[in-house]
mmCIF file of C-alpha atoms and ligand atoms in Angstrom:
data_model
loop_
_atom_site.group_PDB
_atom_site.id
_atom_site.type_symbol
_atom_site.label_atom_id
_atom_site.label_comp_id
_atom_site.label_asym_id
_atom_site.label_seq_id
_atom_site.Cartn_x
_atom_site.Cartn_y
_atom_site.Cartn_z
ATOM 1 C CA UNK A 1 -34.897 -43.948 -9.919
ATOM 2 C CA UNK A 2 -38.136 -43.528 -11.240
ATOM 3 C CA UNK A 3 -38.240 -43.606 -14.990
ATOM 4 C CA UNK A 4 -41.145 -42.524 -17.218
ATOM 5 C CA UNK A 5 -42.344 -42.316 -20.888
ATOM 6 C CA UNK A 6 -43.743 -39.153 -21.722
ATOM 7 C CA UNK A 7 -44.762 -36.656 -24.581
ATOM 8 C CA UNK A 8 -44.720 -39.195 -27.437
ATOM 9 C CA UNK A 9 -41.700 -41.433 -26.249
ATOM 10 C CA UNK A 10 -39.701 -39.178 -24.429
ATOM 11 C CA UNK A 11 -37.818 -40.593 -21.125
ATOM 12 C CA UNK A 12 -37.600 -38.897 -18.245
ATOM 13 C CA UNK A 13 -36.406 -39.606 -14.615
ATOM 14 C CA UNK A 14 -38.801 -38.358 -12.063
ATOM 15 C CA UNK A 15 -36.933 -36.061 -9.502
ATOM 16 C CA UNK A 16 -38.910 -34.549 -6.918
ATOM 17 C CA UNK A 17 -41.951 -33.113 -8.822
ATOM 18 C CA UNK A 18 -40.195 -32.595 -12.245
ATOM 19 C CA UNK A 19 -38.920 -34.825 -14.903
ATOM 20 C CA UNK A 20 -35.430 -34.545 -16.096
ATOM 21 C CA UNK A 21 -35.526 -35.506 -19.980
ATOM 22 C CA UNK A 22 -32.803 -38.138 -20.612
ATOM 23 C CA UNK A 23 -34.186 -39.640 -23.981
ATOM 24 C CA UNK A 24 -30.945 -38.851 -25.790
ATOM 25 C CA UNK A 25 -29.348 -41.587 -23.643
ATOM 26 C CA UNK A 26 -30.524 -44.075 -26.111
ATOM 27 C CA UNK A 27 -30.392 -43.911 -29.865
ATOM 28 C CA UNK A 28 -33.988 -43.880 -31.028
ATOM 29 C CA UNK A 29 -35.667 -40.496 -31.871
ATOM 30 C CA UNK A 30 -38.816 -39.771 -29.525
ATOM 31 C CA UNK A 31 -41.958 -40.120 -31.530
ATOM 32 C CA UNK A 32 -40.320 -42.568 -33.953
ATOM 33 C CA UNK A 33 -42.199 -45.881 -34.736
ATOM 34 C CA UNK A 34 -41.917 -48.376 -33.377
ATOM 35 C CA UNK A 35 -41.692 -46.921 -30.101
ATOM 36 C CA UNK A 36 -38.754 -49.045 -28.407
ATOM 37 C CA UNK A 37 -36.785 -46.204 -27.069
ATOM 38 C CA UNK A 38 -37.578 -47.299 -23.698
ATOM 39 C CA UNK A 39 -36.670 -50.905 -24.223
ATOM 40 C CA UNK A 40 -33.236 -49.500 -25.736
ATOM 41 C CA UNK A 41 -32.775 -47.482 -22.403
ATOM 42 C CA UNK A 42 -33.569 -50.393 -20.170
ATOM 43 C CA UNK A 43 -30.971 -52.487 -22.133
ATOM 44 C CA UNK A 44 -28.080 -49.883 -21.724
ATOM 45 C CA UNK A 45 -29.032 -48.881 -18.468
ATOM 46 C CA UNK A 46 -26.102 -50.583 -16.495
ATOM 47 C CA UNK A 47 -24.003 -48.777 -18.681
ATOM 48 C CA UNK A 48 -25.737 -45.221 -18.077
ATOM 49 C CA UNK A 49 -24.813 -44.590 -14.413
ATOM 50 C CA UNK A 50 -22.693 -41.822 -14.967
ATOM 51 C CA UNK A 51 -24.452 -40.095 -17.989
ATOM 52 C CA UNK A 52 -27.547 -40.448 -15.793
ATOM 53 C CA UNK A 53 -25.992 -38.719 -12.926
ATOM 54 C CA UNK A 54 -24.875 -35.997 -15.278
ATOM 55 C CA UNK A 55 -28.004 -35.587 -16.889
ATOM 56 C CA UNK A 56 -30.019 -35.444 -13.529
ATOM 57 C CA UNK A 57 -27.405 -32.699 -12.305
ATOM 58 C CA UNK A 58 -27.667 -30.230 -15.425
ATOM 59 C CA UNK A 59 -30.651 -31.814 -17.814
ATOM 60 C CA UNK A 60 -33.376 -30.284 -18.989
ATOM 61 C CA UNK A 61 -36.534 -30.338 -16.630
ATOM 62 C CA UNK A 62 -40.174 -30.248 -17.263
ATOM 63 C CA UNK A 63 -42.519 -30.073 -14.296
ATOM 64 C CA UNK A 64 -44.127 -33.651 -13.894
ATOM 65 C CA UNK A 65 -47.709 -31.383 -14.082
ATOM 66 C CA UNK A 66 -47.168 -30.454 -17.263
ATOM 67 C CA UNK A 67 -46.290 -33.804 -18.757
ATOM 68 C CA UNK A 68 -48.444 -36.497 -20.614
ATOM 69 C CA UNK A 69 -47.379 -39.774 -19.093
ATOM 70 C CA UNK A 70 -47.482 -42.718 -21.183
ATOM 71 C CA UNK A 71 -46.954 -46.649 -20.359
ATOM 72 C CA UNK A 72 -43.712 -46.549 -19.328
ATOM 73 C CA UNK A 73 -42.845 -49.404 -21.580
ATOM 74 C CA UNK A 74 -45.070 -49.090 -24.931
ATOM 75 C CA UNK A 75 -43.672 -51.849 -27.273
ATOM 76 C CA UNK A 76 -42.486 -54.925 -25.091
ATOM 77 C CA UNK A 77 -41.197 -58.008 -26.634
ATOM 78 C CA UNK A 78 -44.449 -59.371 -24.405
ATOM 79 C CA UNK A 79 -46.717 -59.054 -21.704
ATOM 80 C CA UNK A 80 -46.799 -62.165 -19.327
ATOM 81 C CA UNK A 81 -49.686 -62.343 -17.044
ATOM 82 C CA UNK A 82 -50.127 -64.798 -14.179
ATOM 83 C CA UNK A 83 -53.596 -65.888 -13.507
ATOM 84 C CA UNK A 84 -55.248 -67.173 -10.088
ATOM 85 C CA UNK A 85 -51.917 -66.038 -7.882
ATOM 86 C CA UNK A 86 -53.646 -65.065 -4.724
ATOM 87 C CA UNK A 87 -55.443 -67.860 -2.629
ATOM 88 C CA UNK A 88 -58.490 -65.642 -1.840
ATOM 89 C CA UNK A 89 -59.025 -64.859 -5.177
ATOM 90 C CA UNK A 90 -58.995 -68.258 -6.495
ATOM 91 C CA UNK A 91 -61.955 -68.890 -4.053
ATOM 92 C CA UNK A 92 -63.917 -66.035 -5.141
ATOM 93 C CA UNK A 93 -63.645 -67.053 -8.637
ATOM 94 C CA UNK A 94 -64.709 -70.593 -7.956
ATOM 95 C CA UNK A 95 -67.799 -69.331 -5.794
ATOM 96 C CA UNK A 96 -68.291 -65.409 -7.053
ATOM 97 C CA UNK A 97 -68.311 -65.845 -10.661
ATOM 98 C CA UNK A 98 -70.167 -69.058 -11.487
ATOM 99 C CA UNK A 99 -66.527 -70.153 -13.062
ATOM 100 C CA UNK A 100 -65.230 -73.460 -12.179
ATOM 101 C CA UNK A 101 -61.376 -73.058 -11.552
ATOM 102 C CA UNK A 102 -59.750 -75.341 -9.651
ATOM 103 C CA UNK A 103 -56.241 -74.623 -11.082
ATOM 104 C CA UNK A 104 -53.616 -72.004 -9.392
ATOM 105 C CA UNK A 105 -51.051 -70.040 -10.962
ATOM 106 C CA UNK A 106 -48.688 -72.850 -9.617
ATOM 107 C CA UNK A 107 -50.202 -75.745 -11.761
ATOM 108 C CA UNK A 108 -51.736 -73.653 -14.401
ATOM 109 C CA UNK A 109 -48.854 -71.517 -15.325
ATOM 110 C CA UNK A 110 -49.242 -67.881 -17.093
ATOM 111 C CA UNK A 111 -50.704 -66.552 -20.094
ATOM 112 C CA UNK A 112 -50.297 -63.533 -22.291
ATOM 113 C CA UNK A 113 -51.982 -60.266 -22.971
ATOM 114 C CA UNK A 114 -51.604 -58.478 -26.234
ATOM 115 C CA UNK A 115 -49.120 -55.707 -26.093
ATOM 116 C CA UNK A 116 -51.228 -53.518 -27.943
ATOM 117 C CA UNK A 117 -53.621 -53.254 -24.615
ATOM 118 C CA UNK A 118 -50.650 -51.238 -22.841
ATOM 119 C CA UNK A 119 -52.260 -47.805 -22.130
ATOM 120 C CA UNK A 120 -50.697 -45.285 -19.734
ATOM 121 C CA UNK A 121 -51.840 -43.450 -16.774
ATOM 122 C CA UNK A 122 -53.297 -40.355 -18.581
ATOM 123 C CA UNK A 123 -55.525 -42.674 -20.849
ATOM 124 C CA UNK A 124 -59.182 -43.688 -19.957
ATOM 125 C CA UNK A 125 -59.889 -47.316 -19.967
ATOM 126 C CA UNK A 126 -62.416 -47.961 -22.907
ATOM 127 C CA UNK A 127 -65.437 -50.434 -22.178
ATOM 128 C CA UNK A 128 -66.001 -51.924 -25.292
ATOM 129 C CA UNK A 129 -69.181 -52.019 -27.185
ATOM 130 C CA UNK A 130 -70.216 -55.763 -25.595
ATOM 131 C CA UNK A 131 -73.648 -55.191 -23.743
ATOM 132 C CA UNK A 132 -74.786 -57.568 -21.125
ATOM 133 C CA UNK A 133 -71.342 -59.193 -19.996
ATOM 134 C CA UNK A 134 -69.155 -58.174 -16.922
ATOM 135 C CA UNK A 135 -65.728 -56.170 -17.634
ATOM 136 C CA UNK A 136 -63.922 -56.526 -14.284
ATOM 137 C CA UNK A 137 -60.780 -54.534 -12.842
ATOM 138 C CA UNK A 138 -58.100 -56.812 -11.979
ATOM 139 C CA UNK A 139 -55.148 -54.682 -9.604
ATOM 140 C CA UNK A 140 -51.655 -55.947 -10.082
ATOM 141 C CA UNK A 141 -48.049 -55.263 -9.422
ATOM 142 C CA UNK A 142 -46.012 -55.430 -12.945
ATOM 143 C CA UNK A 143 -42.654 -56.261 -13.059
ATOM 144 C CA UNK A 144 -40.384 -54.851 -15.722
ATOM 145 C CA UNK A 145 -37.403 -57.132 -16.613
ATOM 146 C CA UNK A 146 -33.849 -55.597 -17.289
ATOM 147 C CA UNK A 147 -31.552 -58.037 -18.198
ATOM 148 C CA UNK A 148 -33.160 -60.780 -20.365
ATOM 149 C CA UNK A 149 -32.438 -64.379 -20.200
ATOM 150 C CA UNK A 150 -33.496 -68.124 -20.856
ATOM 151 C CA UNK A 151 -33.829 -70.873 -18.076
ATOM 152 C CA UNK A 152 -33.420 -68.130 -14.884
ATOM 153 C CA UNK A 153 -33.143 -70.287 -11.783
ATOM 154 C CA UNK A 154 -35.617 -68.435 -8.795
ATOM 155 C CA UNK A 155 -32.332 -67.689 -6.969
ATOM 156 C CA UNK A 156 -31.082 -65.476 -9.566
ATOM 157 C CA UNK A 157 -34.609 -63.935 -10.900
ATOM 158 C CA UNK A 158 -34.260 -60.725 -9.022
ATOM 159 C CA UNK A 159 -30.823 -59.883 -11.002
ATOM 160 C CA UNK A 160 -33.350 -59.578 -13.966
ATOM 161 C CA UNK A 161 -35.944 -57.180 -12.773
ATOM 162 C CA UNK A 162 -35.316 -53.820 -13.937
ATOM 163 C CA UNK A 163 -38.126 -52.271 -11.978
ATOM 164 C CA UNK A 164 -41.881 -52.428 -10.675
ATOM 165 C CA UNK A 165 -44.796 -50.655 -11.845
ATOM 166 C CA UNK A 166 -48.727 -50.525 -11.334
ATOM 167 C CA UNK A 167 -50.893 -52.228 -13.759
ATOM 168 C CA UNK A 168 -54.603 -53.080 -14.333
ATOM 169 C CA UNK A 169 -55.133 -56.482 -16.000
ATOM 170 C CA UNK A 170 -58.641 -55.389 -17.518
ATOM 171 C CA UNK A 171 -60.978 -58.230 -18.556
ATOM 172 C CA UNK A 172 -64.422 -59.583 -19.812
ATOM 173 C CA UNK A 173 -65.608 -62.397 -17.788
ATOM 174 C CA UNK A 174 -66.978 -65.469 -20.045
ATOM 175 C CA UNK A 175 -66.631 -68.300 -22.242
ATOM 176 C CA UNK A 176 -64.026 -66.687 -24.759
ATOM 177 C CA UNK A 177 -60.238 -67.517 -24.740
ATOM 178 C CA UNK A 178 -58.655 -65.543 -22.197
ATOM 179 C CA UNK A 179 -56.286 -63.830 -24.477
ATOM 180 C CA UNK A 180 -59.243 -62.198 -26.199
ATOM 181 C CA UNK A 181 -61.147 -61.172 -23.206
ATOM 182 C CA UNK A 182 -58.206 -59.112 -22.025
ATOM 183 C CA UNK A 183 -56.725 -57.786 -24.961
ATOM 184 C CA UNK A 184 -58.953 -54.930 -26.125
ATOM 185 C CA UNK A 185 -57.168 -51.829 -26.328
ATOM 186 C CA UNK A 186 -56.671 -49.887 -22.762
ATOM 187 C CA UNK A 187 -57.147 -53.098 -20.770
ATOM 188 C CA UNK A 188 -53.815 -53.052 -19.703
ATOM 189 C CA UNK A 189 -52.933 -49.564 -18.128
ATOM 190 C CA UNK A 190 -49.281 -49.170 -16.868
ATOM 191 C CA UNK A 191 -47.731 -46.730 -14.831
ATOM 192 C CA UNK A 192 -47.120 -44.067 -13.793
ATOM 193 C CA UNK A 193 -43.353 -44.973 -13.960
ATOM 194 C CA UNK A 194 -41.033 -47.701 -13.307
ATOM 195 C CA UNK A 195 -39.411 -47.617 -9.482
ATOM 196 C CA UNK A 196 -35.799 -49.444 -10.307
ATOM 197 C CA UNK A 197 -35.589 -52.341 -8.304
ATOM 198 C CA UNK A 198 -32.639 -50.829 -6.045
ATOM 199 C CA UNK A 199 -35.460 -47.964 -4.523
ATOM 200 C CA UNK A 200 -38.432 -50.539 -4.930
ATOM 201 C CA UNK A 201 -39.430 -52.346 -1.514
ATOM 202 C CA UNK A 202 -38.587 -55.753 -1.174
ATOM 203 C CA UNK A 203 -40.507 -58.149 -3.672
ATOM 204 C CA UNK A 204 -42.415 -59.749 -1.048
ATOM 205 C CA UNK A 205 -42.920 -56.480 1.111
ATOM 206 C CA UNK A 206 -45.283 -54.789 -1.350
ATOM 207 C CA UNK A 207 -48.701 -53.756 -0.624
ATOM 208 C CA UNK A 208 -51.268 -52.960 -3.462
ATOM 209 C CA UNK A 209 -54.737 -51.453 -3.506
ATOM 210 C CA UNK A 210 -57.535 -50.624 -5.688
ATOM 211 C CA UNK A 211 -60.501 -47.901 -5.035
ATOM 212 C CA UNK A 212 -63.258 -47.418 -7.405
ATOM 213 C CA UNK A 213 -65.073 -44.186 -6.615
ATOM 214 C CA UNK A 214 -62.942 -43.813 -3.513
ATOM 215 C CA UNK A 215 -64.092 -47.308 -2.012
ATOM 216 C CA UNK A 216 -61.269 -50.020 -1.347
ATOM 217 C CA UNK A 217 -62.151 -52.800 -3.591
ATOM 218 C CA UNK A 218 -59.212 -54.794 -3.626
ATOM 219 C CA UNK A 219 -56.031 -54.794 -1.227
ATOM 220 C CA UNK A 220 -53.143 -57.243 -0.874
ATOM 221 C CA UNK A 221 -49.421 -57.906 -0.008
ATOM 222 C CA UNK A 222 -47.025 -59.582 -2.056
ATOM 223 C CA UNK A 223 -46.124 -62.203 0.579
ATOM 224 C CA UNK A 224 -49.372 -63.683 -0.099
ATOM 225 C CA UNK A 225 -48.598 -64.475 -3.653
ATOM 226 C CA UNK A 226 -49.150 -68.111 -4.386
ATOM 227 C CA UNK A 227 -46.151 -67.854 -7.027
ATOM 228 C CA UNK A 228 -43.686 -65.307 -5.679
ATOM 229 C CA UNK A 229 -41.839 -63.201 -7.865
ATOM 230 C CA UNK A 230 -38.685 -64.930 -8.337
ATOM 231 C CA UNK A 231 -40.539 -68.167 -9.296
ATOM 232 C CA UNK A 232 -42.481 -66.287 -11.775
ATOM 233 C CA UNK A 233 -39.712 -65.204 -13.590
ATOM 234 C CA UNK A 234 -38.052 -68.670 -13.332
ATOM 235 C CA UNK A 235 -41.162 -70.215 -15.005
ATOM 236 C CA UNK A 236 -41.994 -67.464 -17.846
ATOM 237 C CA UNK A 237 -38.214 -67.997 -18.828
ATOM 238 C CA UNK A 238 -38.425 -71.766 -18.933
ATOM 239 C CA UNK A 239 -40.583 -71.242 -21.733
ATOM 240 C CA UNK A 240 -39.634 -68.011 -23.363
ATOM 241 C CA UNK A 241 -36.254 -66.189 -23.507
ATOM 242 C CA UNK A 242 -37.267 -62.779 -21.612
ATOM 243 C CA UNK A 243 -36.186 -59.571 -23.023
ATOM 244 C CA UNK A 244 -35.687 -56.138 -21.579
ATOM 245 C CA UNK A 245 -38.588 -54.221 -21.197
ATOM 246 C CA UNK A 246 -40.787 -57.352 -20.919
ATOM 247 C CA UNK A 247 -43.877 -56.946 -18.315
ATOM 248 C CA UNK A 248 -45.091 -59.512 -16.009
ATOM 249 C CA UNK A 249 -48.393 -58.859 -14.389
ATOM 250 C CA UNK A 250 -48.170 -60.598 -11.189
ATOM 251 C CA UNK A 251 -51.945 -61.731 -10.574
ATOM 252 C CA UNK A 252 -54.852 -60.180 -8.658
ATOM 253 C CA UNK A 253 -55.798 -60.141 -5.204
ATOM 254 C CA UNK A 254 -59.548 -61.064 -4.239
ATOM 255 C CA UNK A 255 -62.171 -58.331 -4.809
ATOM 256 C CA UNK A 256 -62.400 -58.281 -8.582
ATOM 257 C CA UNK A 257 -65.481 -56.661 -9.700
ATOM 258 C CA UNK A 258 -67.540 -54.700 -12.601
ATOM 259 C CA UNK A 259 -66.602 -51.506 -13.728
ATOM 260 C CA UNK A 260 -69.023 -48.603 -15.614
ATOM 261 C CA UNK A 261 -68.715 -45.955 -17.602
ATOM 262 C CA UNK A 262 -68.019 -42.821 -15.337
ATOM 263 C CA UNK A 263 -66.206 -44.871 -12.830
ATOM 264 C CA UNK A 264 -62.742 -43.583 -11.632
ATOM 265 C CA UNK A 265 -60.423 -46.510 -10.668
ATOM 266 C CA UNK A 266 -57.545 -45.773 -8.264
ATOM 267 C CA UNK A 267 -54.405 -48.231 -8.045
ATOM 268 C CA UNK A 268 -52.010 -47.434 -5.008
ATOM 269 C CA UNK A 269 -48.597 -49.631 -4.644
ATOM 270 C CA UNK A 270 -46.455 -48.738 -1.592
ATOM 271 C CA UNK A 271 -43.343 -47.802 -2.647
ATOM 272 C CA UNK A 272 -44.062 -47.796 -6.233
ATOM 273 C CA UNK A 273 -46.818 -45.385 -7.034
ATOM 274 C CA UNK A 274 -50.384 -44.538 -8.021
ATOM 275 C CA UNK A 275 -52.329 -43.775 -10.909
ATOM 276 C CA UNK A 276 -56.027 -43.036 -11.380
ATOM 277 C CA UNK A 277 -57.887 -43.676 -14.302
ATOM 278 C CA UNK A 278 -61.260 -42.690 -15.889
ATOM 279 C CA UNK A 279 -63.401 -45.600 -17.401
ATOM 280 C CA UNK A 280 -65.615 -44.414 -20.547
ATOM 281 C CA UNK A 281 -67.556 -46.225 -22.940
ATOM 282 C CA UNK A 282 -66.068 -47.075 -26.528
ATOM 283 C CA UNK A 283 -67.983 -47.864 -29.366
ATOM 284 C CA UNK A 284 -65.723 -50.291 -30.548
ATOM 285 C CA UNK A 285 -65.561 -54.421 -29.578
ATOM 286 C CA UNK A 286 -68.826 -55.130 -30.935
ATOM 287 C CA UNK A 287 -68.684 -58.672 -32.506
ATOM 288 C CA UNK A 288 -71.300 -61.806 -32.722
ATOM 289 C CA UNK A 289 -68.412 -63.775 -30.885
ATOM 290 C CA UNK A 290 -69.628 -62.243 -27.515
ATOM 291 C CA UNK A 291 -73.140 -63.357 -27.958
ATOM 292 C CA UNK A 292 -72.793 -66.799 -29.338
ATOM 293 C CA UNK A 293 -73.799 -69.125 -26.369
ATOM 294 C CA UNK A 294 -71.434 -71.285 -24.762
HETATM 295 MN MN1 MN B 1 -55.047 -60.709 -13.849
#
């Protein structure tokens, strides 16, 4: 099943080229703040099978082309992200950027991105007004957690996957704290929907790629992850209780590079989906911290 957020907090199931509105299957009104309807929907999902079948047969539908798609999870409890999780990307970060990174995700673990950096498939990526700094794209597969838990062993981890989505982990390269460099508004596009785990490819058989202006910049296969998907869930849950709707960015492959206003990014993930995002210049983001020497 493909589950999307659209039109200010509505929840839809994608059927062919239409959306079946299933917002009413959870208790929160569309447009309410905070926008937690999808979290409630994901938490209740195992109990909704019959109601969902009925809704798909007879529910109100709108054409996908007329829907304004949003980040499928807009208000998760947390966005976990794994750095340096493909060998070739670890190598390019040592040589290509001048940054010395000897750690990999299996020894370094994960970090967090601000939840407010999430944006949707219809939202442009807004570059902060920080001149002279490189802002890079990182193309990543996102895991969306279903049933929460703590101390989840890797052998049980896949039971906690609600589904998968496409994610871009945008970042300003440099000396500042990673969470700050990666947490600007729109620095975490997510979408276009969540493909539930039962309909997604096996976790280690997913291909992803990123194109900029039609040219392939990044391509990878999840079998080449340093820390695989079950272990990522296990590691994160060894520290923090995972909750329904939590998002885990699984790390980017080689080929990261700068983006500029006017670029058009296209992320494609096999069996999951694709989205195209415009890059625009924002006037926000300027602060002296970006100009302090290291
Ligand atoms: Mn990343």
